[in-house]
PDB file of C-alpha atoms in Angstrom:
ATOM      1  CA  MET A  46      26.737 219.882 245.550  1.00 48.00           C
ATOM      2  CA  LEU A  47      28.814 219.728 242.387  1.00 43.00           C
ATOM      3  CA  GLN A  48      30.801 222.766 243.465  1.00 48.00           C
ATOM      4  CA  ALA A  49      31.559 221.143 246.840  1.00 46.00           C
ATOM      5  CA  ARG A  50      33.008 218.053 245.110  1.00 48.00           C
ATOM      6  CA  LYS A  51      35.216 220.187 242.805  1.00 44.00           C
ATOM      7  CA  LEU A  52      36.494 222.102 245.814  1.00 44.00           C
ATOM      8  CA  ALA A  53      37.342 218.909 247.711  1.00 45.00           C
ATOM      9  CA  LEU A  54      39.145 217.461 244.665  1.00 43.00           C
ATOM     10  CA  THR A  55      41.136 220.659 244.207  1.00 47.00           C
ATOM     11  CA  GLN A  56      42.151 220.651 247.868  1.00 47.00           C
ATOM     12  CA  LYS A  57      43.136 216.976 247.598  1.00 46.00           C
ATOM     13  CA  ARG A  58      45.373 217.676 244.571  1.00 47.00           C
ATOM     14  CA  SER A  59      46.947 220.690 246.240  1.00 47.00           C
ATOM     15  CA  PHE A  60      47.747 218.444 249.203  1.00 44.00           C
ATOM     16  CA  ILE A  61      49.194 215.568 247.136  1.00 48.00           C
ATOM     17  CA  LEU A  62      51.685 217.703 245.106  1.00 46.00           C
ATOM     18  CA  PRO A  63      53.400 219.359 248.102  1.00 44.00           C
ATOM     19  CA  THR A  64      53.483 215.996 249.865  1.00 47.00           C
ATOM     20  CA  ALA A  65      55.173 214.337 246.876  1.00 46.00           C
ATOM     21  CA  ILE A  66      57.683 217.184 246.541  1.00 44.00           C
ATOM     22  CA  THR A  67      58.443 217.006 250.255  1.00 44.00           C
ATOM     23  CA  ALA A  68      58.943 213.228 250.117  1.00 46.00           C
ATOM     24  CA  LEU A  69      61.223 213.487 247.062  1.00 45.00           C
ATOM     25  CA  GLY A  70      63.241 216.248 248.705  1.00 47.00           C
ATOM     26  CA  SER A  71      63.567 214.158 251.825  1.00 47.00           C
ATOM     27  CA  LEU A  72      64.858 211.200 249.810  1.00 44.00           C
ATOM     28  CA  MET A  73      67.372 213.399 247.971  1.00 45.00           C
ATOM     29  CA  PHE A  74      68.467 214.983 251.233  1.00 43.00           C
ATOM     30  CA  ASN A  75      68.919 211.590 252.867  1.00 49.00           C
ATOM     31  CA  GLU A  76      70.810 210.269 249.837  1.00 48.00           C
ATOM     32  CA  ASN A  77      73.089 213.307 249.859  1.00 48.00           C
ATOM     33  CA  ASN A  78      73.731 212.766 253.539  1.00 49.00           C
ATOM     34  CA  ARG A  79      74.513 209.099 252.874  1.00 53.00           C
ATOM     35  CA  LEU A  80      76.934 209.939 250.029  1.00 44.00           C
ATOM     36  CA  ALA A  81      78.566 212.662 252.119  1.00 47.00           C
ATOM     37  CA  SER A  82      79.082 210.187 254.941  1.00 52.00           C
ATOM     38  CA  LYS A  83      80.626 207.605 252.576  1.00 50.00           C
ATOM     39  CA  MET A  84      82.872 210.289 251.097  1.00 47.00           C
ATOM     40  CA  GLU A  85      84.005 211.327 254.575  1.00 50.00           C
ATOM     41  CA  ARG A  86      84.860 207.702 255.413  1.00 53.00           C
ATOM     42  CA  GLY A  87      86.737 207.270 252.089  1.00 50.00           C
ATOM     43  CA  GLU A  88      84.248 204.691 250.843  1.00 49.00           C
ATOM     44  CA  LEU A  89      83.056 206.605 247.765  1.00 45.00           C
ATOM     45  CA  HIS A  90      84.862 205.924 244.482  1.00 47.00           C
ATOM     46  CA  TYR A  91      83.888 207.456 241.169  1.00 44.00           C
ATOM     47  CA  ASP A  92      83.333 204.923 238.411  1.00 48.00           C
ATOM     48  CA  ASP A  93      83.531 206.420 234.936  1.00 45.00           C
ATOM     49  CA  PRO A  94      80.725 204.892 232.859  1.00 45.00           C
ATOM     50  CA  ASN A  95      82.920 205.199 229.742  1.00 44.00           C
ATOM     51  CA  LYS A  96      85.819 203.381 231.380  1.00 45.00           C
ATOM     52  CA  ALA A  97      84.761 199.893 230.358  1.00 45.00           C
ATOM     53  CA  LEU A  98      83.962 201.017 226.826  1.00 39.00           C
ATOM     54  CA  ASN A  99      87.296 202.820 226.416  1.00 45.00           C
ATOM     55  CA  LYS A 100      89.181 199.848 227.815  1.00 46.00           C
ATOM     56  CA  SER A 101      87.367 197.532 225.461  1.00 43.00           C
ATOM     57  CA  ASN A 102      88.130 199.744 222.457  1.00 42.00           C
ATOM     58  CA  GLN A 103      91.792 200.108 223.453  1.00 45.00           C
ATOM     59  CA  THR A 104      92.152 196.350 223.890  1.00 43.00           C
ATOM     60  CA  MET A 105      90.588 195.777 220.486  1.00 41.00           C
ATOM     61  CA  LEU A 106      92.957 198.254 218.842  1.00 42.00           C
ATOM     62  CA  GLU A 107      96.037 196.893 220.577  1.00 46.00           C
ATOM     63  CA  TYR A 108      95.446 193.190 220.269  1.00 47.00           C
ATOM     64  CA  LYS A 109      93.221 192.759 217.250  1.00 49.00           C
ATOM     65  CA  TYR A 110      94.550 195.438 214.965  1.00 54.00           C
ATOM     66  CA  TRP A 111      97.751 197.104 216.209  1.00 61.00           C
ATOM     67  CA  LYS A 112      99.983 196.199 219.138  1.00 72.00           C
ATOM     68  CA  ARG A 113     103.459 197.736 219.212  1.00 72.00           C
ATOM     69  CA  LEU A 114     105.960 195.194 220.486  1.00 77.00           C
ATOM     70  CA  GLU A 115     108.119 195.913 223.487  1.00 85.00           C
ATOM     71  CA  PRO A 116     111.651 197.267 222.745  1.00 88.00           C
ATOM     72  CA  GLU A 117     114.459 194.770 223.291  1.00 86.00           C
ATOM     73  CA  TYR A 118     117.158 197.344 224.087  1.00 89.00           C
ATOM     74  CA  PRO A 119     117.428 201.128 224.677  1.00 91.00           C
ATOM     75  CA  GLY A 120     116.517 203.026 221.515  1.00 89.00           C
ATOM     76  CA  HIS A 121     115.027 199.964 219.791  1.00 92.00           C
ATOM     77  CA  VAL A 122     111.997 200.578 217.571  1.00 89.00           C
ATOM     78  CA  PRO A 123     110.322 197.223 216.806  1.00 89.00           C
ATOM     79  CA  LEU A 124     108.618 197.129 213.421  1.00 88.00           C
ATOM     80  CA  TYR A 125     106.134 194.810 211.789  1.00 86.00           C
ATOM     81  CA  ASN A 126     107.257 193.091 208.605  1.00 85.00           C
ATOM     82  CA  PHE A 127     105.075 195.282 206.420  1.00 88.00           C
ATOM     83  CA  GLU A 128     106.649 198.361 208.034  1.00 87.00           C
ATOM     84  CA  LYS A 129     110.113 197.015 207.244  1.00 86.00           C
ATOM     85  CA  VAL A 130     109.062 196.493 203.629  1.00 89.00           C
ATOM     86  CA  LEU A 131     107.756 200.059 203.413  1.00 90.00           C
ATOM     87  CA  MET A 132     110.962 201.383 204.980  1.00 88.00           C
ATOM     88  CA  PHE A 133     113.030 199.386 202.501  1.00 85.00           C
ATOM     89  CA  VAL A 134     111.103 200.666 199.479  1.00 90.00           C
ATOM     90  CA  GLY A 135     111.158 204.278 200.647  1.00 88.00           C
ATOM     91  CA  SER A 136     114.830 204.269 201.637  1.00 85.00           C
ATOM     92  CA  ALA A 137     115.860 202.468 198.444  1.00 85.00           C
ATOM     93  CA  ILE A 138     114.191 205.113 196.290  1.00 89.00           C
ATOM     94  CA  GLY A 139     115.571 207.886 198.477  1.00 85.00           C
ATOM     95  CA  SER A 140     119.097 206.439 198.401  1.00 79.00           C
ATOM     96  CA  TYR A 141     119.056 206.247 194.606  1.00 77.00           C
ATOM     97  CA  PHE A 142     117.906 209.816 194.029  1.00 82.00           C
ATOM     98  CA  HIS A 143     119.502 211.401 197.124  1.00 79.00           C
ATOM     99  CA  PRO A 144     122.528 209.307 198.183  1.00 74.00           C
ATOM    100  CA  GLU A 145     123.930 212.350 199.991  1.00 70.00           C
ATOM    101  CA  ARG A 146     121.174 212.130 202.629  1.00 79.00           C
ATOM    102  CA  ASN A 147     122.424 209.923 205.431  1.00 78.00           C
ATOM    103  CA  GLU A 148     118.961 209.006 206.745  1.00 83.00           C
ATOM    104  CA  ASN A 149     118.217 207.175 203.485  1.00 82.00           C
ATOM    105  CA  ILE A 150     121.415 205.121 203.700  1.00 85.00           C
ATOM    106  CA  VAL A 151     120.850 204.346 207.394  1.00 85.00           C
ATOM    107  CA  ALA A 152     117.260 203.168 206.851  1.00 85.00           C
ATOM    108  CA  LEU A 153     118.247 201.107 203.800  1.00 86.00           C
ATOM    109  CA  GLY A 154     121.045 199.427 205.729  1.00 87.00           C
ATOM    110  CA  GLU A 155     118.848 198.374 208.631  1.00 88.00           C
ATOM    111  CA  SER A 156     115.844 197.357 206.528  1.00 86.00           C
ATOM    112  CA  THR A 157     118.076 194.999 204.490  1.00 87.00           C
ATOM    113  CA  ALA A 158     120.086 193.669 207.447  1.00 88.00           C
ATOM    114  CA  ILE A 159     118.140 190.421 207.477  1.00 89.00           C
ATOM    115  CA  ARG A 160     118.491 187.982 210.343  1.00 93.00           C
ATOM    116  CA  PRO A 161     120.180 185.090 208.429  1.00 94.00           C
ATOM    117  CA  VAL A 162     123.050 187.373 207.334  1.00 94.00           C
ATOM    118  CA  LEU A 163     123.536 188.788 210.821  1.00 96.00           C
ATOM    119  CA  ARG A 164     123.352 185.300 212.337  1.00 96.00           C
ATOM    120  CA  ARG A 165     126.114 184.165 209.977  1.00 96.00           C
ATOM    121  CA  LEU A 166     128.289 187.095 211.057  1.00 96.00           C
ATOM    122  CA  GLN A 167     127.501 186.228 214.665  1.00 97.00           C
ATOM    123  CA  ARG A 168     128.711 182.656 214.096  1.00 97.00           C
ATOM    124  CA  GLN A 169     131.885 183.964 212.442  1.00 96.00           C
ATOM    125  CA  MET A 170     132.582 186.100 215.489  1.00 97.00           C
ATOM    126  CA  LEU A 171     131.820 183.326 217.968  1.00 97.00           C
ATOM    127  CA  LEU A 172     134.191 180.955 216.156  1.00 97.00           C
ATOM    128  CA  ASP A 173     137.040 183.476 216.335  1.00 97.00           C
ATOM    129  CA  PRO A 174     138.745 184.372 219.665  1.00 97.00           C
ATOM    130  CA  VAL A 175     138.990 188.047 218.707  1.00 97.00           C
ATOM    131  CA  GLY A 176     135.391 188.053 217.516  1.00 97.00           C
ATOM    132  CA  ARG A 177     134.255 186.544 220.816  1.00 98.00           C
ATOM    133  CA  GLN A 178     136.194 189.208 222.680  1.00 98.00           C
ATOM    134  CA  ILE A 179     134.479 191.945 220.661  1.00 98.00           C
ATOM    135  CA  LEU A 180     131.041 190.481 221.395  1.00 97.00           C
ATOM    136  CA  LYS A 181     131.881 190.187 225.079  1.00 97.00           C
ATOM    137  CA  GLU A 182     133.313 193.693 225.523  1.00 97.00           C
ATOM    138  CA  ARG A 183     131.154 195.461 222.911  1.00 97.00           C
ATOM    139  CA  PRO A 184     133.490 198.390 222.220  1.00 97.00           C
ATOM    140  CA  ARG A 185     132.253 201.497 220.430  1.00 95.00           C
ATOM    141  CA  ILE A 186     134.246 203.612 217.978  1.00 96.00           C
ATOM    142  CA  THR A 187     133.708 207.278 218.813  1.00 93.00           C
ATOM    143  CA  SER A 188     135.814 210.369 219.382  1.00 91.00           C
ATOM    144  CA  THR A 189     135.392 209.679 223.094  1.00 91.00           C
ATOM    145  CA  SER A 190     136.458 206.028 223.070  1.00 93.00           C
ATOM    146  CA  LEU A 191     139.431 206.838 220.825  1.00 94.00           C
ATOM    147  CA  ASP A 192     142.102 209.311 221.938  1.00 93.00           C
ATOM    148  CA  LEU A 193     142.434 211.232 218.673  1.00 94.00           C
ATOM    149  CA  ASP A 194     145.347 213.340 219.922  1.00 94.00           C
ATOM    150  CA  TYR A 195     147.217 210.160 220.844  1.00 96.00           C
ATOM    151  CA  LEU A 196     146.588 208.760 217.365  1.00 96.00           C
ATOM    152  CA  ARG A 197     148.189 211.853 215.842  1.00 96.00           C
ATOM    153  CA  SER A 198     151.328 211.179 217.904  1.00 97.00           C
ATOM    154  CA  LEU A 199     151.789 207.663 216.513  1.00 97.00           C
ATOM    155  CA  PRO A 200     154.266 206.803 213.703  1.00 97.00           C
ATOM    156  CA  ASP A 201     153.101 207.547 210.181  1.00 95.00           C
ATOM    157  CA  THR A 202     153.023 203.858 209.250  1.00 96.00           C
ATOM    158  CA  SER A 203     150.791 202.861 212.184  1.00 97.00           C
ATOM    159  CA  ILE A 204     147.122 201.991 211.809  1.00 97.00           C
ATOM    160  CA  GLY A 205     146.112 204.715 214.249  1.00 97.00           C
ATOM    161  CA  LYS A 206     148.015 207.461 212.418  1.00 97.00           C
ATOM    162  CA  THR A 207     146.737 206.223 209.048  1.00 97.00           C
ATOM    163  CA  TYR A 208     143.196 206.309 210.417  1.00 97.00           C
ATOM    164  CA  ILE A 209     143.394 209.800 211.926  1.00 97.00           C
ATOM    165  CA  ASN A 210     145.125 211.167 208.809  1.00 97.00           C
ATOM    166  CA  TRP A 211     142.289 209.786 206.698  1.00 96.00           C
ATOM    167  CA  LEU A 212     139.673 211.377 209.011  1.00 96.00           C
ATOM    168  CA  ASP A 213     141.434 214.752 208.860  1.00 95.00           C
ATOM    169  CA  ARG A 214     141.899 214.602 205.092  1.00 95.00           C
ATOM    170  CA  GLU A 215     138.264 213.689 204.422  1.00 93.00           C
ATOM    171  CA  GLY A 216     136.853 216.027 207.082  1.00 93.00           C
ATOM    172  CA  VAL A 217     134.811 213.367 208.900  1.00 92.00           C
ATOM    173  CA  SER A 218     134.453 212.217 212.505  1.00 92.00           C
ATOM    174  CA  PRO A 219     133.924 208.834 214.201  1.00 91.00           C
ATOM    175  CA  ASP A 220     130.760 210.294 215.735  1.00 89.00           C
ATOM    176  CA  THR A 221     128.820 210.383 212.452  1.00 84.00           C
ATOM    177  CA  ARG A 222     127.617 206.758 212.799  1.00 86.00           C
ATOM    178  CA  VAL A 223     124.085 206.814 214.204  1.00 88.00           C
ATOM    179  CA  PRO A 224     122.840 204.130 216.632  1.00 91.00           C
ATOM    180  CA  VAL A 225     121.024 201.083 215.277  1.00 93.00           C
ATOM    181  CA  ARG A 226     117.290 201.234 215.999  1.00 92.00           C
ATOM    182  CA  TYR A 227     115.329 198.809 213.805  1.00 92.00           C
ATOM    183  CA  ILE A 228     117.140 195.468 214.230  1.00 94.00           C
ATOM    184  CA  ASP A 229     115.209 193.338 216.694  1.00 91.00           C
ATOM    185  CA  ASP A 230     117.832 191.187 218.445  1.00 92.00           C
ATOM    186  CA  GLU A 231     120.136 193.096 220.817  1.00 95.00           C
ATOM    187  CA  GLU A 232     123.358 191.269 219.915  1.00 97.00           C
ATOM    188  CA  LEU A 233     122.585 191.328 216.196  1.00 96.00           C
ATOM    189  CA  ALA A 234     121.948 195.058 216.517  1.00 96.00           C
ATOM    190  CA  TYR A 235     125.391 195.472 218.076  1.00 97.00           C
ATOM    191  CA  ILE A 236     127.021 193.454 215.270  1.00 97.00           C
ATOM    192  CA  PHE A 237     125.482 195.760 212.687  1.00 96.00           C
ATOM    193  CA  GLN A 238     126.510 198.776 214.776  1.00 96.00           C
ATOM    194  CA  ARG A 239     130.060 197.416 214.845  1.00 97.00           C
ATOM    195  CA  TYR A 240     130.050 196.989 211.080  1.00 96.00           C
ATOM    196  CA  ARG A 241     128.754 200.535 210.686  1.00 95.00           C
ATOM    197  CA  GLU A 242     131.380 202.067 212.972  1.00 96.00           C
ATOM    198  CA  CYS A 243     134.268 200.126 211.374  1.00 96.00           C
ATOM    199  CA  HIS A 244     133.435 201.459 207.906  1.00 95.00           C
ATOM    200  CA  ASP A 245     135.935 204.327 208.157  1.00 96.00           C
ATOM    201  CA  PHE A 246     138.736 201.903 209.046  1.00 97.00           C
ATOM    202  CA  TYR A 247     138.095 200.091 205.751  1.00 97.00           C
ATOM    203  CA  HIS A 248     138.462 203.416 203.982  1.00 96.00           C
ATOM    204  CA  ALA A 249     141.639 204.216 205.905  1.00 96.00           C
ATOM    205  CA  ILE A 250     143.514 200.953 205.293  1.00 96.00           C
ATOM    206  CA  THR A 251     142.630 201.028 201.589  1.00 96.00           C
ATOM    207  CA  GLY A 252     143.201 204.771 201.193  1.00 95.00           C
ATOM    208  CA  LEU A 253     139.914 205.220 199.335  1.00 97.00           C
ATOM    209  CA  PRO A 254     138.244 208.654 199.760  1.00 95.00           C
ATOM    210  CA  ILE A 255     134.562 209.237 200.482  1.00 92.00           C
ATOM    211  CA  ILE A 256     133.781 210.460 196.967  1.00 92.00           C
ATOM    212  CA  ILE A 257     131.199 208.306 195.176  1.00 91.00           C
ATOM    213  CA  GLU A 258     133.674 205.975 193.460  1.00 94.00           C
ATOM    214  CA  GLY A 259     135.556 205.354 196.685  1.00 95.00           C
ATOM    215  CA  GLU A 260     132.340 204.652 198.579  1.00 93.00           C
ATOM    216  CA  ILE A 261     131.170 202.177 195.969  1.00 94.00           C
ATOM    217  CA  ALA A 262     134.530 200.387 195.942  1.00 96.00           C
ATOM    218  CA  VAL A 263     134.499 200.021 199.746  1.00 96.00           C
ATOM    219  CA  LYS A 264     130.916 198.753 199.645  1.00 94.00           C
ATOM    220  CA  VAL A 265     131.878 196.062 197.142  1.00 95.00           C
ATOM    221  CA  LEU A 266     134.710 195.051 199.471  1.00 96.00           C
ATOM    222  CA  GLU A 267     132.287 194.885 202.426  1.00 96.00           C
ATOM    223  CA  PHE A 268     129.714 192.901 200.475  1.00 95.00           C
ATOM    224  CA  MET A 269     132.212 190.334 199.245  1.00 96.00           C
ATOM    225  CA  ASN A 270     133.775 190.003 202.702  1.00 96.00           C
ATOM    226  CA  MET A 271     130.691 190.042 204.965  1.00 95.00           C
ATOM    227  CA  GLY A 272     127.716 189.508 202.675  1.00 93.00           C
ATOM    228  CA  ILE A 273     125.655 192.393 204.072  1.00 92.00           C
ATOM    229  CA  PRO A 274     122.975 193.168 201.432  1.00 90.00           C
ATOM    230  CA  MET A 275     123.024 196.980 201.543  1.00 87.00           C
ATOM    231  CA  PRO A 276     126.596 197.394 200.196  1.00 86.00           C
ATOM    232  CA  GLY A 277     125.729 194.923 197.446  1.00 87.00           C
ATOM    233  CA  LEU A 278     122.678 196.934 196.453  1.00 87.00           C
ATOM    234  CA  GLY A 279     124.765 200.094 196.446  1.00 83.00           C
ATOM    235  CA  ALA A 280     127.396 198.470 194.241  1.00 82.00           C
ATOM    236  CA  LEU A 281     124.702 197.266 191.857  1.00 84.00           C
ATOM    237  CA  PHE A 282     122.623 200.419 191.407  1.00 85.00           C
ATOM    238  CA  ALA A 283     124.833 203.375 192.369  1.00 83.00           C
ATOM    239  CA  PRO A 284     127.018 203.198 189.221  1.00 87.00           C
ATOM    240  CA  LEU A 285     123.941 203.666 187.014  1.00 86.00           C
ATOM    241  CA  ARG A 286     124.092 207.415 187.655  1.00 84.00           C
ATOM    242  CA  LEU A 287     127.849 207.817 187.172  1.00 90.00           C
ATOM    243  CA  LYS A 288     129.686 209.371 184.268  1.00 92.00           C
ATOM    244  CA  PRO A 289     131.370 207.075 181.706  1.00 93.00           C
ATOM    245  CA  SER A 290     134.844 207.896 183.054  1.00 93.00           C
ATOM    246  CA  GLN A 291     133.760 206.990 186.591  1.00 94.00           C
ATOM    247  CA  LYS A 292     132.208 203.720 185.449  1.00 94.00           C
ATOM    248  CA  GLU A 293     135.368 202.866 183.539  1.00 94.00           C
ATOM    249  CA  ARG A 294     137.539 203.276 186.629  1.00 95.00           C
ATOM    250  CA  LEU A 295     135.142 201.248 188.739  1.00 95.00           C
ATOM    251  CA  TYR A 296     134.620 198.368 186.322  1.00 94.00           C
ATOM    252  CA  ASN A 297     138.239 198.109 185.140  1.00 96.00           C
ATOM    253  CA  ILE A 298     140.131 198.809 188.376  1.00 96.00           C
ATOM    254  CA  TYR A 299     138.159 198.986 191.613  1.00 96.00           C
ATOM    255  CA  TYR A 300     135.507 196.293 191.132  1.00 96.00           C
ATOM    256  CA  PRO A 301     138.127 193.599 190.335  1.00 96.00           C
ATOM    257  CA  TRP A 302     140.248 194.791 193.267  1.00 97.00           C
ATOM    258  CA  ALA A 303     137.312 194.866 195.723  1.00 96.00           C
ATOM    259  CA  ILE A 304     135.992 191.451 194.666  1.00 96.00           C
ATOM    260  CA  ARG A 305     139.442 189.866 194.921  1.00 95.00           C
ATOM    261  CA  SER A 306     140.287 191.474 198.257  1.00 95.00           C
ATOM    262  CA  GLY A 307     136.860 190.855 199.760  1.00 95.00           C
ATOM    263  CA  LEU A 308     136.878 187.162 198.930  1.00 95.00           C
ATOM    264  CA  ASN A 309     140.511 186.502 199.862  1.00 94.00           C
ATOM    265  CA  SER A 310     140.742 188.536 203.074  1.00 95.00           C
ATOM    266  CA  LYS A 311     139.902 187.370 206.563  1.00 95.00           C
ATOM    267  CA  PRO A 312     136.521 188.414 208.035  1.00 95.00           C
ATOM    268  CA  LEU A 313     136.920 192.116 208.746  1.00 96.00           C
ATOM    269  CA  ILE A 314     134.203 191.985 211.402  1.00 97.00           C
ATOM    270  CA  ASN A 315     136.724 190.120 213.615  1.00 97.00           C
ATOM    271  CA  VAL A 316     139.357 192.876 213.589  1.00 97.00           C
ATOM    272  CA  TYR A 317     139.620 194.581 216.991  1.00 98.00           C
ATOM    273  CA  TRP A 318     140.829 197.915 215.627  1.00 97.00           C
ATOM    274  CA  GLU A 319     141.089 199.608 219.012  1.00 96.00           C
ATOM    275  CA  ASN A 320     143.679 197.057 220.186  1.00 97.00           C
ATOM    276  CA  ILE A 321     146.009 197.294 217.163  1.00 97.00           C
ATOM    277  CA  LEU A 322     146.258 201.036 216.586  1.00 97.00           C
ATOM    278  CA  GLU A 323     150.053 200.970 217.089  1.00 97.00           C
ATOM    279  CA  LYS A 324     150.467 198.124 214.575  1.00 97.00           C
ATOM    280  CA  ASP A 325     152.159 198.746 211.215  1.00 97.00           C
ATOM    281  CA  ILE A 326     149.545 199.272 208.504  1.00 97.00           C
ATOM    282  CA  ASN A 327     151.401 197.217 205.887  1.00 96.00           C
ATOM    283  CA  GLU A 328     151.759 194.322 208.313  1.00 97.00           C
ATOM    284  CA  LEU A 329     148.013 194.400 208.931  1.00 97.00           C
ATOM    285  CA  ARG A 330     147.263 194.370 205.192  1.00 96.00           C
ATOM    286  CA  ARG A 331     149.414 191.258 204.790  1.00 95.00           C
ATOM    287  CA  GLU A 332     147.836 189.513 207.782  1.00 95.00           C
ATOM    288  CA  VAL A 333     144.278 190.307 206.775  1.00 95.00           C
ATOM    289  CA  GLY A 334     144.871 189.775 203.063  1.00 95.00           C
ATOM    290  CA  ILE A 335     143.857 193.141 201.602  1.00 94.00           C
ATOM    291  CA  GLU A 336     145.760 194.724 198.744  1.00 90.00           C
ATOM    292  CA  GLN A 337     146.005 198.494 198.611  1.00 93.00           C
ATOM    293  CA  PRO A 338     144.283 199.725 195.435  1.00 96.00           C
ATOM    294  CA  PRO A 339     145.591 202.464 193.128  1.00 95.00           C
ATOM    295  CA  ASP A 340     145.174 205.973 194.527  1.00 94.00           C
ATOM    296  CA  LEU A 341     141.749 207.112 193.332  1.00 95.00           C
ATOM    297  CA  ARG A 342     142.421 210.817 193.734  1.00 93.00           C
ATOM    298  CA  ASN A 343     145.589 210.572 191.616  1.00 94.00           C
ATOM    299  CA  LEU A 344     143.724 208.673 188.903  1.00 92.00           C
ATOM    300  CA  ARG A 345     141.068 211.365 188.832  1.00 93.00           C
ATOM    301  CA  LYS A 346     143.713 214.097 188.647  1.00 92.00           C
ATOM    302  CA  GLU A 347     145.426 212.346 185.767  1.00 89.00           C
ATOM    303  CA  TYR A 348     142.128 211.965 183.925  1.00 88.00           C
ATOM    304  CA  PHE A 349     141.192 215.643 184.294  1.00 88.00           C
ATOM    305  CA  ALA A 350     144.724 216.690 183.298  1.00 88.00           C
ATOM    306  CA  LYS A 351     144.467 214.637 180.086  1.00 86.00           C
ATOM    307  CA  LEU A 352     140.995 216.016 179.419  1.00 84.00           C
ATOM    308  CA  LYS A 353     142.264 219.569 179.857  1.00 83.00           C
ATOM    309  CA  ALA A 354     145.242 218.944 177.596  1.00 82.00           C
ATOM    310  CA  ALA A 355     143.019 217.465 174.898  1.00 80.00           C
ATOM    311  CA  LYS A 356     140.814 220.564 174.896  1.00 78.00           C
ATOM    312  CA  LYS A 357     143.841 222.767 174.248  1.00 73.00           C
ATOM    313  CA  ILE A 358     144.800 220.851 171.136  1.00 67.00           C
TER     314      ILE A 358
END
């Protein structure tokens, strides 16, 4: 009797397991058929289970911790204030120890080009008919926009010939001025770009070379005339590393000249250089109010000649 019950129970179990497997297989088969039908009709869309989590994390990173602002013009790199401070500190240190590296000077210029200063220059340009024309037309000073061969054909006393002679003598090109990237407002960025590209014209009309003393003298002129902080910082700290003879020339000759000319001259940002290239250079100096300083290269030659003569005695 007991053996009959065990046999019946065993048969019952053996029947239940295949039945359950068959039912499960049928359900899976039916589900596969249903999914295949939905796929065929284009009704099946895969939903990534991590999608919501990733989106949530990305939103948190972008909006709560770090959201890069949208650029305001081609090439613009918007920075947070703390990034501008870091760029200023790094470029200031780099400019002091490695002034020959252009990337340091470029970063220092843009990190110190604060909005109130640029707004003041903007107002100066808007109040002047030539300045308004520059802002409207937005010319660029490059070897493409300027016909350098034509400039070489101009009279020796013209602004254009003076400019191209200075470029040839110093071995530089109008194309060395990199585009502005870190100033947020588009028009203010152009104003700083204009200042940057006109720098060589200031050298040319004053005759100052690109050696360190000449650069410092031009920066003092720019600071006194336009109030841009970077030239002022350069004029303040750059002489600390100069030799006594260089400091003497700067403090006794070129600083007084640059301060006087910068304060007394008209705003240089409003000079439309491209439209006056045929103009006489001396006439421009009188109109703008800039004196031509003593020739720096001749002063240096005279100093080294005296030094050499003294050693022979």
